[in-house]
Short mmCIF file of C-alpha atoms in Angstrom, two decimals:
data_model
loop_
_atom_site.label_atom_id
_atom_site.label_comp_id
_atom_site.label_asym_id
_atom_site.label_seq_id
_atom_site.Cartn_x
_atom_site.Cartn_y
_atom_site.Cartn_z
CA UNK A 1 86.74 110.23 114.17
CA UNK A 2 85.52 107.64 117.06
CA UNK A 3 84.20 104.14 115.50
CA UNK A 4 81.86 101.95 117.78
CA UNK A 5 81.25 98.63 116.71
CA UNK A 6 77.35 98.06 116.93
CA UNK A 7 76.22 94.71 117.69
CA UNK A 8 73.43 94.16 115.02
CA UNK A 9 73.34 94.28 111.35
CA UNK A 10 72.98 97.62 109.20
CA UNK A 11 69.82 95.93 107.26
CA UNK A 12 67.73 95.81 110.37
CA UNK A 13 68.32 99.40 111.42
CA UNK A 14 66.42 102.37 111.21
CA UNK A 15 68.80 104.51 109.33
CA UNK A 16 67.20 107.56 111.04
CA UNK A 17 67.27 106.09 114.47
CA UNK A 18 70.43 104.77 115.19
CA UNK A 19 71.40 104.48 118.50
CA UNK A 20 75.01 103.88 120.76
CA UNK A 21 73.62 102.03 124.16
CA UNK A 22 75.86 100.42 127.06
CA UNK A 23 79.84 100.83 127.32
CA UNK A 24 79.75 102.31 123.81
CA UNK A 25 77.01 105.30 125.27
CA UNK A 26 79.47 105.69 128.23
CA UNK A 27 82.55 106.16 126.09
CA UNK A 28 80.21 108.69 123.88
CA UNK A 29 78.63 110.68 126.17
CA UNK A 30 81.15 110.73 129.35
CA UNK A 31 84.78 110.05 127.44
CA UNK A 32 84.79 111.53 124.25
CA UNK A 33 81.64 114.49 125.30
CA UNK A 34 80.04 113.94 122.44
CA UNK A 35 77.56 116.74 121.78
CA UNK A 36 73.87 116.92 119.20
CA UNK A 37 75.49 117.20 116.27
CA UNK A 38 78.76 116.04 116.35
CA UNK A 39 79.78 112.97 114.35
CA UNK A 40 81.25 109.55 114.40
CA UNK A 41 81.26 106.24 112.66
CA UNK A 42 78.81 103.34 113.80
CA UNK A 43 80.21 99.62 111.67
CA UNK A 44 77.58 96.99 111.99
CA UNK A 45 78.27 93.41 111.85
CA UNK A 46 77.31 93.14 108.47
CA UNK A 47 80.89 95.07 108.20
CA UNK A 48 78.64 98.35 106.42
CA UNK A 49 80.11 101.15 108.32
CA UNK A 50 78.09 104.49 108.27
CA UNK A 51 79.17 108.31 109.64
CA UNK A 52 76.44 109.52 111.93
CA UNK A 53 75.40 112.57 113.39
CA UNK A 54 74.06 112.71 117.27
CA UNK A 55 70.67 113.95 117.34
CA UNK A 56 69.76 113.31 121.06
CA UNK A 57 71.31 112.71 124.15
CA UNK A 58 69.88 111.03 126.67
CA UNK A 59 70.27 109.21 129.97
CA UNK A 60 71.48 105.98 129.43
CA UNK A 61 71.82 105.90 125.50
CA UNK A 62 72.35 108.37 122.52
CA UNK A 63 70.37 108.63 119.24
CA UNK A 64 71.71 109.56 115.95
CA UNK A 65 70.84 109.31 112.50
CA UNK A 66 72.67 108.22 109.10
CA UNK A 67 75.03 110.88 107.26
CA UNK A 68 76.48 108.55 104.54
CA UNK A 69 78.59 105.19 103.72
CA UNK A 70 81.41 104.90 104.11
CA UNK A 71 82.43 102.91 100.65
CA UNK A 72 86.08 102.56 100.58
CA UNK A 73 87.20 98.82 101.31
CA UNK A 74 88.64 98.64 104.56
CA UNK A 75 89.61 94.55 104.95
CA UNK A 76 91.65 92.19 103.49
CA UNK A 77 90.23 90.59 100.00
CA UNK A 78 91.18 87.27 102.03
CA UNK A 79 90.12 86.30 105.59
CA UNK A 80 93.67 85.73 106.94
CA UNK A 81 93.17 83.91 110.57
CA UNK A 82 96.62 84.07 112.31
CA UNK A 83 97.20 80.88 114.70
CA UNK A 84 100.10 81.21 117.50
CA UNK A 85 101.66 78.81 119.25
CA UNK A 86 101.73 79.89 123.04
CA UNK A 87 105.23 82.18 124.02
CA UNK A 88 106.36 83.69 127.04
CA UNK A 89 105.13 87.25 128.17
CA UNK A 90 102.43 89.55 126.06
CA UNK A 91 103.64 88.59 122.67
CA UNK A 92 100.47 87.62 122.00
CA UNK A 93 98.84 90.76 123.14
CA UNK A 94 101.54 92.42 120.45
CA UNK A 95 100.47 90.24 117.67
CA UNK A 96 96.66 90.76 117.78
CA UNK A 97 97.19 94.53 118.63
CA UNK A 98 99.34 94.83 115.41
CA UNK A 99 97.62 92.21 113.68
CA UNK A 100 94.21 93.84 113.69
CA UNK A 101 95.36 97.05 112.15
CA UNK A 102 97.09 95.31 109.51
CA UNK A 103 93.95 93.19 108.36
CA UNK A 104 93.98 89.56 110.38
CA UNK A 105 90.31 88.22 110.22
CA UNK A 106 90.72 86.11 113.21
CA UNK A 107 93.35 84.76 115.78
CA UNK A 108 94.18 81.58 117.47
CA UNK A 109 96.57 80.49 119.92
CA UNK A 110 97.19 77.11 121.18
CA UNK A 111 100.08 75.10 122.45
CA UNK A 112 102.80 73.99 120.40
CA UNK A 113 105.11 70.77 121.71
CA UNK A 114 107.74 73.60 122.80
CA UNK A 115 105.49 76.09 124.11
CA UNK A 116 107.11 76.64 127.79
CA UNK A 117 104.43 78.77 129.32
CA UNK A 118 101.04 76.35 130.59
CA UNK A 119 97.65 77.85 130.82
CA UNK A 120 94.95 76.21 132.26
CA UNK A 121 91.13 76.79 131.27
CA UNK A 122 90.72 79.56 133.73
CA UNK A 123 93.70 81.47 132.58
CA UNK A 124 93.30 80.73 128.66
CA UNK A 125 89.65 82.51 129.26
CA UNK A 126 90.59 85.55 130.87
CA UNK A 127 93.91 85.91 128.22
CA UNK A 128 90.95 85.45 125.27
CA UNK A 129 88.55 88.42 126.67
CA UNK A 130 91.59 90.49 127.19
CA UNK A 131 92.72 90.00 123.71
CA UNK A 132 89.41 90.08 122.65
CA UNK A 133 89.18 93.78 123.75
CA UNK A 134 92.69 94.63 122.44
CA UNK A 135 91.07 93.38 119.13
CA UNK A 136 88.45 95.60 119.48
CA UNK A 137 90.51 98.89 120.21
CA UNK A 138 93.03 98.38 117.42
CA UNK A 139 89.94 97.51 114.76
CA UNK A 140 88.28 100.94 115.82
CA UNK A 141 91.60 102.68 115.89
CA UNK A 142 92.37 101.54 112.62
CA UNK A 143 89.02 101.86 110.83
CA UNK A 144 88.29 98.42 110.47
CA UNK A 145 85.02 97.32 109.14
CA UNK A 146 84.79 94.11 111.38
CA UNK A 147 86.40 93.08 114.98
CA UNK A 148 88.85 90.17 114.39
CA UNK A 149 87.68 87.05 116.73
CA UNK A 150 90.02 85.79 119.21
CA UNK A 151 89.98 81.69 120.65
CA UNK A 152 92.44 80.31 122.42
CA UNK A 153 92.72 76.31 122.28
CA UNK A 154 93.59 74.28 124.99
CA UNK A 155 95.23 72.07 122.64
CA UNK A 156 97.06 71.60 119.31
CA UNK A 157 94.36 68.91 118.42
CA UNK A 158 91.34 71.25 118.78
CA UNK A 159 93.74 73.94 116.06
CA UNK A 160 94.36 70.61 113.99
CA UNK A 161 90.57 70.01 113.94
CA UNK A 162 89.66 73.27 112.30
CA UNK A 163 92.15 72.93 109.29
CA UNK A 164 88.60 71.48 107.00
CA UNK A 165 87.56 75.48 107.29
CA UNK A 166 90.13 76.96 105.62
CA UNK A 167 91.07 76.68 101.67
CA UNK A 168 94.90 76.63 102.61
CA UNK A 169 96.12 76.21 105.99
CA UNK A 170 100.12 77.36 105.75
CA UNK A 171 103.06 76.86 108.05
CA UNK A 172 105.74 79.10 108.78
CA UNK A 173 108.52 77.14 109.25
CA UNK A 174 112.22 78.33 110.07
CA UNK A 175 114.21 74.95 108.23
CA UNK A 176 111.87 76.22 104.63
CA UNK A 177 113.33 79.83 105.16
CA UNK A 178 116.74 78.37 105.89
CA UNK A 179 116.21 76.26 102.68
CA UNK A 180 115.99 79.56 100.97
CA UNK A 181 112.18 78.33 100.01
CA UNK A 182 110.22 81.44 98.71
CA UNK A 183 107.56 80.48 96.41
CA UNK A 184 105.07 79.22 98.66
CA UNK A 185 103.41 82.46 100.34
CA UNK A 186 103.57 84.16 96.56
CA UNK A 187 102.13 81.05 94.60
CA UNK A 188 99.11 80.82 97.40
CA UNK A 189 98.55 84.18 97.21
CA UNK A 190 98.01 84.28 94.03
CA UNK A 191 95.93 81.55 93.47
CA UNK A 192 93.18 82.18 96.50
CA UNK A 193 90.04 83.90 95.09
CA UNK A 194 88.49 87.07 96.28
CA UNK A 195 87.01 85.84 100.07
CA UNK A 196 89.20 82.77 100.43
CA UNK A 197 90.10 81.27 103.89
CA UNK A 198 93.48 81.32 104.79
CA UNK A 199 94.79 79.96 108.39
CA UNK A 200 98.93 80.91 108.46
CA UNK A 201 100.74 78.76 111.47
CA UNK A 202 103.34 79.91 113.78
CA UNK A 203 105.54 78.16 116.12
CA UNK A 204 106.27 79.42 119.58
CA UNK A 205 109.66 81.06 120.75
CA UNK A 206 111.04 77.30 120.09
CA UNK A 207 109.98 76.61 116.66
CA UNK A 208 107.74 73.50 115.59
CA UNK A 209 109.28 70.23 116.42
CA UNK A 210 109.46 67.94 113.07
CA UNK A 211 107.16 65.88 114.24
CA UNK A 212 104.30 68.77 114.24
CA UNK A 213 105.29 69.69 110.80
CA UNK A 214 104.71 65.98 109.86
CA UNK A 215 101.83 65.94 111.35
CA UNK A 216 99.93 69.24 110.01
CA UNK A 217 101.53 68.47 106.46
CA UNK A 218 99.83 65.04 106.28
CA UNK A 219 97.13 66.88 106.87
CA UNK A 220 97.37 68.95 103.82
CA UNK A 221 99.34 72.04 105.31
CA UNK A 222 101.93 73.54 102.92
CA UNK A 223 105.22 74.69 104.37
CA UNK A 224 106.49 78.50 103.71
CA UNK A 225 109.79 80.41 104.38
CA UNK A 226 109.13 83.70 105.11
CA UNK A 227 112.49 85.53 103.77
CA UNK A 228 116.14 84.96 104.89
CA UNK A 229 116.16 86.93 108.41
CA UNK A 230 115.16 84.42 111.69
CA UNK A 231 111.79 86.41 112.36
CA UNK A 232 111.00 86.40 116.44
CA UNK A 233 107.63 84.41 117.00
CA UNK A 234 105.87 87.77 117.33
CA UNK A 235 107.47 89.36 114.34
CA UNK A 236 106.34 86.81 111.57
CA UNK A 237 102.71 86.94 111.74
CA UNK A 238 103.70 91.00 111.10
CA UNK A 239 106.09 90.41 108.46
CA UNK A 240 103.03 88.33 106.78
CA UNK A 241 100.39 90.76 106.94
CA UNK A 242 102.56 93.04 105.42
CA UNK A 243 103.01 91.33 102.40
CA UNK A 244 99.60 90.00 102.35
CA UNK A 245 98.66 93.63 102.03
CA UNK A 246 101.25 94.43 99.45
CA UNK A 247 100.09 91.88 96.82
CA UNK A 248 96.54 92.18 97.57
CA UNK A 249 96.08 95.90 98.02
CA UNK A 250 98.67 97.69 96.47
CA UNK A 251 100.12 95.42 94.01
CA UNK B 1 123.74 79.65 116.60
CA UNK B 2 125.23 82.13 118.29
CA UNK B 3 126.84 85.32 116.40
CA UNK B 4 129.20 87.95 116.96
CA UNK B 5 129.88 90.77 115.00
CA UNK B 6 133.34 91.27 115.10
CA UNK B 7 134.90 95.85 114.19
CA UNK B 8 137.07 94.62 111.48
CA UNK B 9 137.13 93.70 107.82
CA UNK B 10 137.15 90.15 106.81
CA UNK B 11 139.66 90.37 104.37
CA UNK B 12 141.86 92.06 106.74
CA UNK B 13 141.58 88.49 109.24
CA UNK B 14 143.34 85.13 109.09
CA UNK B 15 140.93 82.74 108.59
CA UNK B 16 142.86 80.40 110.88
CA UNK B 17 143.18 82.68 113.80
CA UNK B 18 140.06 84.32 114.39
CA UNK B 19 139.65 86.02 117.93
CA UNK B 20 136.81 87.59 120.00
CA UNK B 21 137.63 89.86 122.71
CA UNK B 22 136.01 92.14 125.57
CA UNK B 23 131.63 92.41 125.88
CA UNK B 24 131.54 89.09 123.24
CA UNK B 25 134.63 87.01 124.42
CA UNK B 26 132.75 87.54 128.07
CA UNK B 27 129.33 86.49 126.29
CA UNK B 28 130.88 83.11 124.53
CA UNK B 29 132.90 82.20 127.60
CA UNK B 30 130.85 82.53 130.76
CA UNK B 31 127.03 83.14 129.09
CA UNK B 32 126.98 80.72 126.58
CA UNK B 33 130.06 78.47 128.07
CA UNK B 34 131.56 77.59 124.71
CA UNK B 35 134.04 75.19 124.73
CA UNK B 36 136.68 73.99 122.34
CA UNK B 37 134.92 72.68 119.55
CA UNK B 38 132.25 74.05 119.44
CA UNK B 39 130.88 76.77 116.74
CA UNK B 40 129.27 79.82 116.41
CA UNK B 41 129.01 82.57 113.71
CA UNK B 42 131.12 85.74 113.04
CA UNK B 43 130.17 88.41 111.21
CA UNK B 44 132.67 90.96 109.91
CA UNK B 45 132.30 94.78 109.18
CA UNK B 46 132.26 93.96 105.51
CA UNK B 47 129.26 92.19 105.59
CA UNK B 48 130.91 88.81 105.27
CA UNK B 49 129.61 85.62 108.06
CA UNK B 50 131.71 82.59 108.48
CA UNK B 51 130.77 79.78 110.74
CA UNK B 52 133.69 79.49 112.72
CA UNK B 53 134.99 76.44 115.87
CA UNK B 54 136.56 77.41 118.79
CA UNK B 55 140.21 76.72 118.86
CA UNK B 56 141.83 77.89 121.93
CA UNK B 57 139.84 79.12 125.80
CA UNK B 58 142.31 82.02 126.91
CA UNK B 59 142.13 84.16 129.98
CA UNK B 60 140.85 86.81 128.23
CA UNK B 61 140.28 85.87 124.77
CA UNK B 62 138.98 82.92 122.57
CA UNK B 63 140.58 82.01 118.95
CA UNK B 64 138.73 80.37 116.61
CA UNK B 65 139.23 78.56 113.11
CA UNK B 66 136.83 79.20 110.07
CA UNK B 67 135.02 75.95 109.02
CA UNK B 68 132.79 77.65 106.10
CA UNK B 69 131.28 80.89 104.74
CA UNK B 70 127.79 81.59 105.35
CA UNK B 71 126.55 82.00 101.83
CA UNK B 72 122.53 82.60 101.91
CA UNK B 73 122.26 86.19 101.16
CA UNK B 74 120.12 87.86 104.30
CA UNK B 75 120.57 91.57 103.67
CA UNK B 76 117.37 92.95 101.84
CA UNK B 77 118.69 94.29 97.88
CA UNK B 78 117.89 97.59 98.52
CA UNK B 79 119.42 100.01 101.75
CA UNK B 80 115.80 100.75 103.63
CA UNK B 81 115.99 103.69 105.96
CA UNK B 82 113.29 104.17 108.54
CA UNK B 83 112.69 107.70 109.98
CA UNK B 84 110.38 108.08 112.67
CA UNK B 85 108.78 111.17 114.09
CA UNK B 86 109.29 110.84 118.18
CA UNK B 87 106.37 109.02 119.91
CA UNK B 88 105.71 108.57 123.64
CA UNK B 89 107.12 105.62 124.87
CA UNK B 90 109.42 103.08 123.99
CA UNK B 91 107.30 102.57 120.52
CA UNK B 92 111.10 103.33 119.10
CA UNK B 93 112.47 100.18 120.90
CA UNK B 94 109.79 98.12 119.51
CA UNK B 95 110.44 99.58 115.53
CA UNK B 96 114.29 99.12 115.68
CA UNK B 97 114.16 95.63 117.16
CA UNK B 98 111.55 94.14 114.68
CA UNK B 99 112.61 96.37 112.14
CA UNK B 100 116.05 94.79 112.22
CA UNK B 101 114.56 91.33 112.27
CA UNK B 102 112.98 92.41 108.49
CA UNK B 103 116.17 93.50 107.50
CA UNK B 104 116.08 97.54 107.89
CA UNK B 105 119.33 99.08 106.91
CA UNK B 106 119.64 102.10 109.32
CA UNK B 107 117.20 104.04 111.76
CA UNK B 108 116.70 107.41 111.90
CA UNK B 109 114.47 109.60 114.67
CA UNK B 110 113.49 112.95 114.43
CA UNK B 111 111.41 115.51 116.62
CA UNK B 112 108.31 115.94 113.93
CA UNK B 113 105.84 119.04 114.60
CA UNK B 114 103.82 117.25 116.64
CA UNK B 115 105.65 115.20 118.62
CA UNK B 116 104.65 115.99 122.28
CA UNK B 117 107.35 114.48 123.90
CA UNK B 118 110.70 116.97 124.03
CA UNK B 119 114.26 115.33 124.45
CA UNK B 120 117.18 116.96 124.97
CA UNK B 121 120.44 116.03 123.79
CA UNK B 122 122.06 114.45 126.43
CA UNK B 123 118.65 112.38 126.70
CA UNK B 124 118.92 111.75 122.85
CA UNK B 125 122.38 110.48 123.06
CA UNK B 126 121.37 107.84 125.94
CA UNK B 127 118.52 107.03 123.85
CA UNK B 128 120.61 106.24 120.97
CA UNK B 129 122.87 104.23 122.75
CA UNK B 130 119.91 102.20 124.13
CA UNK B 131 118.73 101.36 120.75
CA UNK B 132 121.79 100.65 119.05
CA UNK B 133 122.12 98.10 121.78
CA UNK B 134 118.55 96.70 120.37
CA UNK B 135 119.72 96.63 116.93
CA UNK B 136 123.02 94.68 117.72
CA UNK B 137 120.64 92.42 119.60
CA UNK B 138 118.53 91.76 116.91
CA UNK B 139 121.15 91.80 114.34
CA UNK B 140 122.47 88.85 116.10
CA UNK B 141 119.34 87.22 116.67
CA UNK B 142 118.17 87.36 113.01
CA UNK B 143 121.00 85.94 111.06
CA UNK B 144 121.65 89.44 109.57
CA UNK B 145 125.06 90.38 108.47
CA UNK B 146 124.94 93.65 109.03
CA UNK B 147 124.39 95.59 112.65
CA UNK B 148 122.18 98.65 111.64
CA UNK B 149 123.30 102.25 112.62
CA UNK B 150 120.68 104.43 115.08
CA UNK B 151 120.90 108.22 114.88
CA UNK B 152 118.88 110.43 116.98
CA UNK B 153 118.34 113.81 115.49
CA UNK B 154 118.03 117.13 117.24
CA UNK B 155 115.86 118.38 114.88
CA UNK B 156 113.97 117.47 111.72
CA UNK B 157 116.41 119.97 109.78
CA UNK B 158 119.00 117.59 110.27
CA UNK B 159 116.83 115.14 109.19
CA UNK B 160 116.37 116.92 105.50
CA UNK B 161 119.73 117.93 105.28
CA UNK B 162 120.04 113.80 104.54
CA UNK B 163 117.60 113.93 101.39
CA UNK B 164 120.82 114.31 99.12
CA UNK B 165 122.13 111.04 100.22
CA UNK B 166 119.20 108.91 99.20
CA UNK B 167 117.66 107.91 96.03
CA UNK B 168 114.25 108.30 96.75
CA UNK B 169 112.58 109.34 99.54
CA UNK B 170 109.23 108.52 100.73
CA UNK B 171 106.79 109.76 103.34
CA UNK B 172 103.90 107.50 104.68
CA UNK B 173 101.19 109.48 104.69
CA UNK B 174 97.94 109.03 106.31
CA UNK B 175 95.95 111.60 103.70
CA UNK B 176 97.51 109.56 100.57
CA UNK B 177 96.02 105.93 102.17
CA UNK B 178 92.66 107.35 102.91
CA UNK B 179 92.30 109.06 99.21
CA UNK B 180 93.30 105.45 98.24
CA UNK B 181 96.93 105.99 96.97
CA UNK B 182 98.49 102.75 96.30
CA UNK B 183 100.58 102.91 93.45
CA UNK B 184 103.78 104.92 94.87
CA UNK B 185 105.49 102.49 97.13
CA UNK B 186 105.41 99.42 94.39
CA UNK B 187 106.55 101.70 91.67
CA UNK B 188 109.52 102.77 93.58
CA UNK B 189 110.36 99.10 94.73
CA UNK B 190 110.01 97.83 91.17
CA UNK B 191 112.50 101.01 89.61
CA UNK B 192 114.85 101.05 91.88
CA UNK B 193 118.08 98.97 91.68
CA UNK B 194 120.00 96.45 93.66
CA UNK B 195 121.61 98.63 96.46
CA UNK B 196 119.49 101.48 95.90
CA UNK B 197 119.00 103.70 99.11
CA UNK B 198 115.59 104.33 99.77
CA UNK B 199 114.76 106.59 103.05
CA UNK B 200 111.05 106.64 104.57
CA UNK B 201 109.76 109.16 106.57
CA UNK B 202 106.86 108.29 109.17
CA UNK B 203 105.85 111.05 111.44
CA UNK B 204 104.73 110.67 115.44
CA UNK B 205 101.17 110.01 116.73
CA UNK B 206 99.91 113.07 115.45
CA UNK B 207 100.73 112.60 111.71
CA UNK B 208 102.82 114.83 109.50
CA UNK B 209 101.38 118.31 109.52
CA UNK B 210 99.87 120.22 105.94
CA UNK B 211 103.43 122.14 106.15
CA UNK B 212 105.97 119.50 107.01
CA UNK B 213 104.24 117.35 103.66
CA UNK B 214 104.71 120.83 101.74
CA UNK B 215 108.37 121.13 102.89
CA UNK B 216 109.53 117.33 102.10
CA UNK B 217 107.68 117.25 98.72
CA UNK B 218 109.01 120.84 97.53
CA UNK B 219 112.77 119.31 98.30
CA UNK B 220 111.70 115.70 96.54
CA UNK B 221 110.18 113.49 98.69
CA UNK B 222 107.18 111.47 97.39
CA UNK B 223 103.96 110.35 99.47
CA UNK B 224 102.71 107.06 99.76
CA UNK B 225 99.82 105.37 101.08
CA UNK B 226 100.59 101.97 103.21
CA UNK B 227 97.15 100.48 102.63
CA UNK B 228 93.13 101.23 103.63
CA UNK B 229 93.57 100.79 107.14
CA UNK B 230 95.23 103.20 109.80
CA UNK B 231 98.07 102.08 111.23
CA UNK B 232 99.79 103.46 114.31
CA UNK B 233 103.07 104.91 113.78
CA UNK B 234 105.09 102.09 115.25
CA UNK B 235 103.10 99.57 113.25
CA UNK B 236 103.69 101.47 109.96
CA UNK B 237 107.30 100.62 109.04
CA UNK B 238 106.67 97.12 110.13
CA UNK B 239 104.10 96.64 107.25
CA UNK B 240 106.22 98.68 104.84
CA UNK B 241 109.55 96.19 105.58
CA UNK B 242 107.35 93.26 105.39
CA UNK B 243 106.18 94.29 102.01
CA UNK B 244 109.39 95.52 100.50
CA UNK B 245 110.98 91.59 101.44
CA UNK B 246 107.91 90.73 99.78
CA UNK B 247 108.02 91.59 96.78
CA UNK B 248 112.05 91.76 96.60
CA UNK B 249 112.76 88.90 98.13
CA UNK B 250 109.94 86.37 97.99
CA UNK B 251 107.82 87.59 94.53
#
């Protein structure tokens, strides 16, 4: 069933007048045909998600009204923010696609000493909206209660200033996996409470240079292997989420 | 470093005269311009990796000398099969070469009942080719020190006829995750032994239909939920491989 991600909070709604206005109307009423009385799921930003039935159609918006909750948990019991160094191509657009359905509250990117590729403001703002709406498609696709946000830094310095926000800021490093270092990912997740902030770091195509490690473990960042196998740049933030998932979900 | 995977047994080689020919003697001598002296990694059918220094530049060949064994285990502790229902695109491409990267054992694709897209055999066997290609790529590219196999199947009785050869077969299945079904996949991961072979099934776009779940379970095969979210079917056994290393590798 479609999701639209409304851009106000459940507890100032009418739950008998709910109402799909703008693109979302458009992709109601002209894409997906929606008729009075079909059904579909509105999430509000307050991440309460409701089923709703159209009760009238009109010409530039659509009215509905509350069926019922929808109560099963639908996000991570940790808000996992994923920051990439920059890398060559649409990795990126990979990353958050995949990302998103498996639970990432948030991405970054930014550039990382060996990042080859060089965007410049202009460039960096329309990869962020494009991402942005990538975000959005995968979180509705995947029945996500909230849209993961989506900044791209212009540089490392601006990702380094954010590490205060976070409870544990880890990095995935390459040299701790060759180590044969494990422990890291498992002891962290263990020990972050229910709604802890975690910000995971990975290098572009080229790896962090040891000065960057130096640098972001000064600041209080923990290195973390992430299994035996080299893991592309695109594949590790993947490879995370899965096991986030595991031990948190399933486990 | 670069590595080859050379179609012989270790224990069948002589340490001290170690050879690549044809497709990787062309990539070591006129990609990567290797010279005497300098090392790369081979990798021999029997799963064993040496690190290896070139000895001699011939016209059409290049000896090498062992310098050590590679002894970090990188293949996951269980054999992980991934089955996947035919989707449009090249969604295959992308789950055989990250799937490799997390350290899948073999790939298997199948025509499920609703797979839209129809491919016939000669189109299969191209298709095969193309992704065992992938797999070597990624093989390389990951440290692994095995090259996984690719099999295209005809149809999705060929695909059951291999039940017998596995210990325990799952099937993702988007009905078990949303009635919250969690326990299956870490009960099988925590009974199963070193070198157990465990084959998952995840169907096309469309899901697994009422009958195909009937048919798998009746000869065995055990559902299992992947998590609250919906993931797309290429995204799937990227979150199960990153949450079997998990909790065999890292936990």
């Amino acid at each position: 069933m479609q999701r639209y991600f409304i851009k106000e909070n459940y507890h100032t709604s009418d739950p008998e007048s709910l109402k799909l206005i703008g693109d979302d109307f458009h992709h109601a009423a002209h894409v997906m045909r929606m008729k009075v009385g079909q059904e579909c799921f509105l999430v509000f930003q307050d991440e309460v998600a409701v089923r709703a039935k159209v009760t009238e159609l009109l010409e530039d918006y659509l009215l509905l009204e509350e069926v019922a909750k929808e109560e099963q948990e639908k996000e991570l019991p940790l808000n996992v923010t994923i920051a990439c160094g920059y890398t060559k191509g649409d990795k990126l657009d990979l990353v958050v696609q995949k990302g998103t359905e498996m639970g990432a509250y948030q991405f970054l990117g930014f550039p990382g000493q060996t990042s080859v590729v060089k965007w410049d403001h202009k460039k960096l703002k329309k990869k962020q909206e494009r991402l942005a709406k990538i975000a959005k498609e995968a979180a509705e696709q995947s029945h996500r209660h909230l849209q993961p946000e989506v900044i791209l830094y212009e540089t490392e310095q601006y990702l380094r200033d954010t590490f205060q926000e976070y409870d544990v800021v880890l990095v995935a490093y390459e040299e701790s996996a060759k180590q044969g270092e494990k422990g890291q990912l498992v002891k962290t997740l263990q020990q972050l409470p229910k709604g802890g902030r975690l910000l995971v770091l990975f290098g572009p195509e080229g790896g962090f240079s040891p000065q960057e490690i130096a640098t972001f473990t000064e600041m209080g960042a923990l290195t973390c292997g992430l299994g035996p196998r080299i893991l592309r740049a695109e594949t590790a933030p993947l490879y995370l989420l899965g096991a986030i998932s595991y031990q948190l979900e399933l486990l």
